[in-house]
mmCIF file of C-alpha atoms and ligand atoms in Angstrom:
data_model
loop_
_atom_site.group_PDB
_atom_site.id
_atom_site.type_symbol
_atom_site.label_atom_id
_atom_site.label_comp_id
_atom_site.label_asym_id
_atom_site.label_seq_id
_atom_site.Cartn_x
_atom_site.Cartn_y
_atom_site.Cartn_z
ATOM 1 C CA MET M 1 -19.384 5.827 10.209
ATOM 2 C CA GLU M 2 -20.540 8.904 12.166
ATOM 3 C CA TYR M 3 -19.088 7.526 15.062
ATOM 4 C CA GLN M 4 -15.721 8.382 14.610
ATOM 5 C CA LYS M 5 -16.591 11.706 11.820
ATOM 6 C CA LYS M 6 -14.539 14.360 12.750
ATOM 7 C CA HIS M 7 -14.078 15.780 8.703
ATOM 8 C CA GLU M 8 -15.732 15.618 5.919
ATOM 9 C CA ILE M 9 -14.856 12.083 3.901
ATOM 10 C CA SER M 10 -16.240 11.296 0.853
ATOM 11 C CA VAL M 11 -17.030 7.479 -0.603
ATOM 12 C CA TYR M 12 -14.404 7.267 -3.689
ATOM 13 C CA LEU M 13 -14.399 3.161 -3.589
ATOM 14 C CA THR M 14 -17.598 0.758 -1.364
ATOM 15 C CA GLU M 15 -15.353 -2.214 0.227
ATOM 16 C CA GLU M 16 -17.281 -3.868 -2.598
ATOM 17 C CA GLN M 17 -15.285 -2.288 -5.444
ATOM 18 C CA ILE M 18 -11.661 -2.904 -3.860
ATOM 19 C CA HIS M 19 -12.666 -6.352 -3.140
ATOM 20 C CA GLN M 20 -13.229 -7.577 -5.980
ATOM 21 C CA ARG M 21 -10.077 -5.310 -8.106
ATOM 22 C CA ILE M 22 -7.836 -7.494 -5.472
ATOM 23 C CA ALA M 23 -9.580 -10.235 -6.103
ATOM 24 C CA GLU M 24 -8.128 -9.762 -9.628
ATOM 25 C CA MET M 25 -4.784 -8.353 -9.084
ATOM 26 C CA GLY M 26 -3.992 -12.550 -6.579
ATOM 27 C CA LYS M 27 -5.651 -14.361 -9.488
ATOM 28 C CA GLU M 28 -3.234 -12.833 -11.814
ATOM 29 C CA ILE M 29 -0.528 -13.466 -9.008
ATOM 30 C CA THR M 30 -1.465 -16.835 -8.415
ATOM 31 C CA GLU M 31 -1.400 -17.230 -12.275
ATOM 32 C CA LYS M 32 1.717 -16.063 -13.108
ATOM 33 C CA PHE M 33 4.308 -17.694 -10.636
ATOM 34 C CA GLN M 34 2.217 -21.515 -10.766
ATOM 35 C CA GLY M 35 3.856 -24.562 -9.605
ATOM 36 C CA GLU M 36 6.784 -21.216 -7.800
ATOM 37 C CA SER M 37 6.115 -19.603 -3.197
ATOM 38 C CA VAL M 38 5.971 -16.360 -2.805
ATOM 39 C CA TYR M 39 6.819 -13.960 0.156
ATOM 40 C CA LEU M 40 4.834 -11.707 0.393
ATOM 41 C CA VAL M 41 5.594 -8.065 1.795
ATOM 42 C CA CYS M 42 2.876 -6.025 4.153
ATOM 43 C CA VAL M 43 4.207 -2.682 4.082
ATOM 44 C CA LEU M 44 2.533 -0.959 7.716
ATOM 45 C CA LYS M 45 0.401 0.108 8.700
ATOM 46 C CA GLY M 46 -1.548 1.515 5.387
ATOM 47 C CA ALA M 47 -0.941 -2.120 3.386
ATOM 48 C CA VAL M 48 -2.178 -3.933 6.674
ATOM 49 C CA PHE M 49 -6.041 -3.948 4.810
ATOM 50 C CA PHE M 50 -4.627 -4.352 1.444
ATOM 51 C CA ALA M 51 -2.636 -7.423 2.005
ATOM 52 C CA THR M 52 -5.004 -9.813 3.903
ATOM 53 C CA GLU M 53 -7.276 -9.083 1.477
ATOM 54 C CA LEU M 54 -4.951 -9.723 -1.210
ATOM 55 C CA ALA M 55 -3.130 -12.774 0.844
ATOM 56 C CA LYS M 56 -6.166 -14.182 0.395
ATOM 57 C CA HIS M 57 -6.841 -14.599 -3.590
ATOM 58 C CA ILE M 58 -3.138 -15.400 -3.806
ATOM 59 C CA GLU M 59 -3.600 -19.239 -3.993
ATOM 60 C CA LEU M 60 0.515 -20.682 -4.216
ATOM 61 C CA PRO M 61 2.435 -21.779 -0.109
ATOM 62 C CA MET M 62 3.045 -18.065 0.919
ATOM 63 C CA THR M 63 5.296 -16.645 4.112
ATOM 64 C CA LEU M 64 2.997 -13.448 4.676
ATOM 65 C CA ASP M 65 5.883 -10.477 6.397
ATOM 66 C CA PHE M 66 5.800 -6.450 8.177
ATOM 67 C CA MET M 67 7.517 -4.178 6.937
ATOM 68 C CA SER M 68 6.972 -1.604 8.643
ATOM 69 C CA VAL M 69 9.361 2.036 7.535
ATOM 70 C CA SER M 70 8.495 6.165 8.638
ATOM 71 C CA SER M 71 9.029 8.367 5.415
ATOM 72 C CA TYR M 72 6.916 10.662 6.773
ATOM 73 C CA GLY M 73 7.162 12.491 10.000
ATOM 74 C CA ALA M 74 3.374 13.890 11.254
ATOM 75 C CA GLY M 75 3.034 17.250 8.623
ATOM 76 C CA THR M 76 5.341 16.340 6.583
ATOM 77 C CA LYS M 77 5.910 15.932 3.820
ATOM 78 C CA SER M 78 7.147 12.609 1.688
ATOM 79 C CA SER M 79 11.452 13.543 3.162
ATOM 80 C CA GLY M 80 12.412 10.963 0.510
ATOM 81 C CA SER M 81 15.062 8.794 2.781
ATOM 82 C CA ILE M 82 13.370 5.989 4.669
ATOM 83 C CA LYS M 83 14.238 4.403 7.984
ATOM 84 C CA ILE M 84 13.355 0.913 8.686
ATOM 85 C CA LYS M 85 11.432 0.482 11.976
ATOM 86 C CA LYS M 86 10.170 -2.764 12.304
ATOM 87 C CA ASP M 87 12.612 -5.524 9.213
ATOM 88 C CA LEU M 88 11.355 -8.723 7.759
ATOM 89 C CA GLU M 89 11.265 -11.726 9.562
ATOM 90 C CA CYS M 90 14.009 -13.775 6.669
ATOM 91 C CA PRO M 91 16.639 -13.350 4.677
ATOM 92 C CA ILE M 92 14.850 -12.871 0.905
ATOM 93 C CA GLU M 93 17.557 -13.863 -1.299
ATOM 94 C CA GLY M 94 15.787 -16.494 -4.209
ATOM 95 C CA GLU M 95 12.288 -15.783 -3.160
ATOM 96 C CA ASN M 96 9.456 -14.539 -5.053
ATOM 97 C CA ILE M 97 8.700 -11.761 -3.797
ATOM 98 C CA ILE M 98 5.993 -9.412 -4.155
ATOM 99 C CA VAL M 99 5.154 -6.037 -2.019
ATOM 100 C CA ALA M 100 2.002 -4.764 -1.246
ATOM 101 C CA GLU M 101 1.915 -0.732 -0.896
ATOM 102 C CA ASP M 102 -1.088 1.171 0.178
ATOM 103 C CA ILE M 103 -0.953 3.900 -1.574
ATOM 104 C CA LEU M 104 2.213 5.345 -4.942
ATOM 105 C CA ASP M 105 1.795 9.552 -4.390
ATOM 106 C CA SER M 106 5.630 10.493 -4.755
ATOM 107 C CA GLY M 107 7.080 7.537 -5.271
ATOM 108 C CA ASN M 108 9.695 8.230 -2.603
ATOM 109 C CA THR M 109 9.078 5.602 -0.690
ATOM 110 C CA LEU M 110 9.048 2.910 -2.533
ATOM 111 C CA SER M 111 12.069 3.419 -4.535
ATOM 112 C CA ARG M 112 14.063 3.460 -1.432
ATOM 113 C CA LEU M 113 11.973 -0.155 -0.698
ATOM 114 C CA ILE M 114 12.803 -1.323 -3.551
ATOM 115 C CA ARG M 115 16.937 -0.432 -3.952
ATOM 116 C CA LEU M 116 16.689 -1.829 -0.011
ATOM 117 C CA PHE M 117 14.907 -5.424 -0.986
ATOM 118 C CA LYS M 118 17.101 -6.147 -4.721
ATOM 119 C CA GLU M 119 20.499 -5.261 -2.478
ATOM 120 C CA ARG M 120 19.137 -8.366 -1.097
ATOM 121 C CA LYS M 121 18.614 -10.552 -4.166
ATOM 122 C CA PRO M 122 15.436 -12.198 -4.161
ATOM 123 C CA LYS M 123 15.138 -14.530 -7.483
ATOM 124 C CA THR M 124 12.243 -11.621 -8.580
ATOM 125 C CA LEU M 125 10.531 -8.731 -7.207
ATOM 126 C CA THR M 126 6.881 -7.742 -7.930
ATOM 127 C CA VAL M 127 5.526 -4.237 -6.798
ATOM 128 C CA CYS M 128 1.799 -3.926 -5.959
ATOM 129 C CA THR M 129 0.650 -1.511 -4.588
ATOM 130 C CA LEU M 130 -3.599 -0.496 -3.984
ATOM 131 C CA LEU M 131 -3.500 3.372 -4.325
ATOM 132 C CA ASP M 132 -1.641 4.775 -7.006
ATOM 133 C CA LYS M 133 -1.870 9.026 -7.457
ATOM 134 C CA PRO M 134 -0.008 9.582 -10.522
ATOM 135 C CA GLU M 135 -0.296 13.754 -10.577
ATOM 136 C CA ARG M 136 2.383 13.850 -7.360
ATOM 137 C CA ARG M 137 4.420 11.952 -9.093
ATOM 138 C CA GLU M 138 8.675 12.621 -8.276
ATOM 139 C CA ALA M 139 10.473 8.943 -7.762
ATOM 140 C CA GLU M 140 10.687 8.000 -11.513
ATOM 141 C CA ASP M 141 12.288 5.100 -11.057
ATOM 142 C CA VAL M 142 8.902 2.998 -9.834
ATOM 143 C CA VAL M 143 7.920 0.594 -12.209
ATOM 144 C CA ILE M 144 4.795 -1.123 -9.923
ATOM 145 C CA ASP M 145 3.687 -4.475 -11.233
ATOM 146 C CA TYR M 146 0.125 -4.105 -10.203
ATOM 147 C CA THR M 147 -1.976 -1.127 -9.983
ATOM 148 C CA GLY M 148 -5.183 -1.330 -8.075
ATOM 149 C CA PHE M 149 -7.107 2.268 -8.764
ATOM 150 C CA VAL M 150 -5.070 5.656 -10.205
ATOM 151 C CA VAL M 151 -6.633 8.056 -8.010
ATOM 152 C CA PRO M 152 -6.597 11.747 -8.308
ATOM 153 C CA ASP M 153 -4.776 14.738 -6.220
ATOM 154 C CA LYS M 154 -6.710 13.750 -3.151
ATOM 155 C CA PHE M 155 -5.921 12.730 0.548
ATOM 156 C CA ILE M 156 -7.225 9.663 0.780
ATOM 157 C CA VAL M 157 -8.579 7.299 4.146
ATOM 158 C CA GLY M 158 -9.899 4.261 5.408
ATOM 159 C CA TYR M 159 -8.898 1.104 3.962
ATOM 160 C CA GLY M 160 -5.513 1.211 6.010
ATOM 161 C CA LEU M 161 -5.291 5.229 5.011
ATOM 162 C CA ASP M 162 -4.359 7.016 7.713
ATOM 163 C CA TYR M 163 -5.414 11.537 8.226
ATOM 164 C CA ASP M 164 -2.839 11.269 11.905
ATOM 165 C CA GLN M 165 -3.542 7.832 12.515
ATOM 166 C CA ARG M 166 -7.199 7.586 12.127
ATOM 167 C CA TYR M 167 -9.628 6.520 9.737
ATOM 168 C CA ARG M 168 -7.967 3.329 9.056
ATOM 169 C CA ASN M 169 -10.873 1.144 9.947
ATOM 170 C CA LEU M 170 -12.903 2.774 6.973
ATOM 171 C CA PRO M 171 -13.689 -0.051 5.359
ATOM 172 C CA TYR M 172 -14.536 1.937 1.911
ATOM 173 C CA ILE M 173 -11.785 4.773 0.976
ATOM 174 C CA GLY M 174 -12.620 8.158 0.391
ATOM 175 C CA PHE M 175 -10.975 11.521 0.006
ATOM 176 C CA LEU M 176 -10.695 13.874 3.066
ATOM 177 C CA GLU M 177 -12.854 17.204 1.897
ATOM 178 C CA ASP M 178 -11.286 19.546 4.486
ATOM 179 C CA ALA M 179 -7.347 18.038 4.918
ATOM 180 C CA ASP M 180 -4.576 20.922 5.646
ATOM 181 C CA GLU M 181 -1.677 18.469 5.436
ATOM 182 C CA ASN M 182 -0.515 15.667 4.756
ATOM 183 C CA LYS M 183 -0.205 13.049 7.989
ATOM 184 C CA GLY M 184 0.753 9.237 6.570
ATOM 185 C CA GLU M 185 2.591 6.083 7.200
HETATM 186 P P1 LIG L 1 4.722 8.163 -1.025
HETATM 187 O O1 LIG L 1 4.923 10.060 -1.536
HETATM 188 O O2 LIG L 1 5.383 7.426 -2.301
HETATM 189 O O3 LIG L 1 6.766 8.034 -0.694
HETATM 190 O O4 LIG L 1 4.069 7.682 -0.234
HETATM 191 C C1 LIG L 1 4.773 7.119 0.861
HETATM 192 C C2 LIG L 1 3.050 6.823 2.067
HETATM 193 O O5 LIG L 1 2.785 8.463 2.844
HETATM 194 C C3 LIG L 1 2.574 5.962 1.687
HETATM 195 O O6 LIG L 1 2.717 4.918 1.401
HETATM 196 C C4 LIG L 1 1.157 6.542 2.577
HETATM 197 O O7 LIG L 1 0.997 5.489 3.335
HETATM 198 C C5 LIG L 1 0.568 7.982 2.413
HETATM 199 N N1 LIG L 1 0.265 7.839 1.695
HETATM 200 C C6 LIG L 1 0.266 8.938 0.792
HETATM 201 N N2 LIG L 1 -0.700 9.445 0.147
HETATM 202 C C7 LIG L 1 -2.061 9.060 1.420
HETATM 203 C C8 LIG L 1 -3.151 10.092 1.194
HETATM 204 O O8 LIG L 1 -3.658 10.579 0.164
HETATM 205 N N3 LIG L 1 -3.887 9.291 2.534
HETATM 206 C C9 LIG L 1 -3.005 8.753 2.994
HETATM 207 N N4 LIG L 1 -1.936 8.415 3.497
HETATM 208 C C10 LIG L 1 -1.157 8.603 2.397
HETATM 209 MG MG1 LIG L 2 2.170 3.192 3.583
#
């Protein structure tokens, strides 16, 4: 993808590896919720590639919905508070909620989101993250049900993840070798 490279990006996971892992996650979710329906929540924007791929492998009646929250200002680290920019379309009381997030970094975003969803009394709450960067964890109360890949403490772009809104459309996941600060959402 030389056309859009301003930074040095090294490929860490190919599209094939990513899709293979997401298919496995979808299969496990399908088995877990046999006979039920699920309400898949994609956390915008980073999880959009992950959530739509995952949705294709969940063979159950499903609602797909989107939520947008902000926790990172441009150029700053996670503040630990989130603001809802776009809420779900429907009430989720009594639903089997599956949250799809792109990456678990400090864990602050998911910690807040999980608390918010629990207040809405879903029947079950299942949390999926494509990537987990455990070295950076601050929130201790985040329990993840499904993790795609555990990644090292490097700045990641591609497959939905951005650096200053760029590189989301790379079909692979890579390390931004010359990242100077964390930017994303
Ligand atoms: P948190 O620190 O776990 O709250 O992470 C919040 C959000 O920051 C994630 O959902 C991502 O959208 C973004 N983020 C964290 N680490 C990275 C990264 O390495 N690359 C791109 N975005 C990131
Ligand atoms: Mg995100």
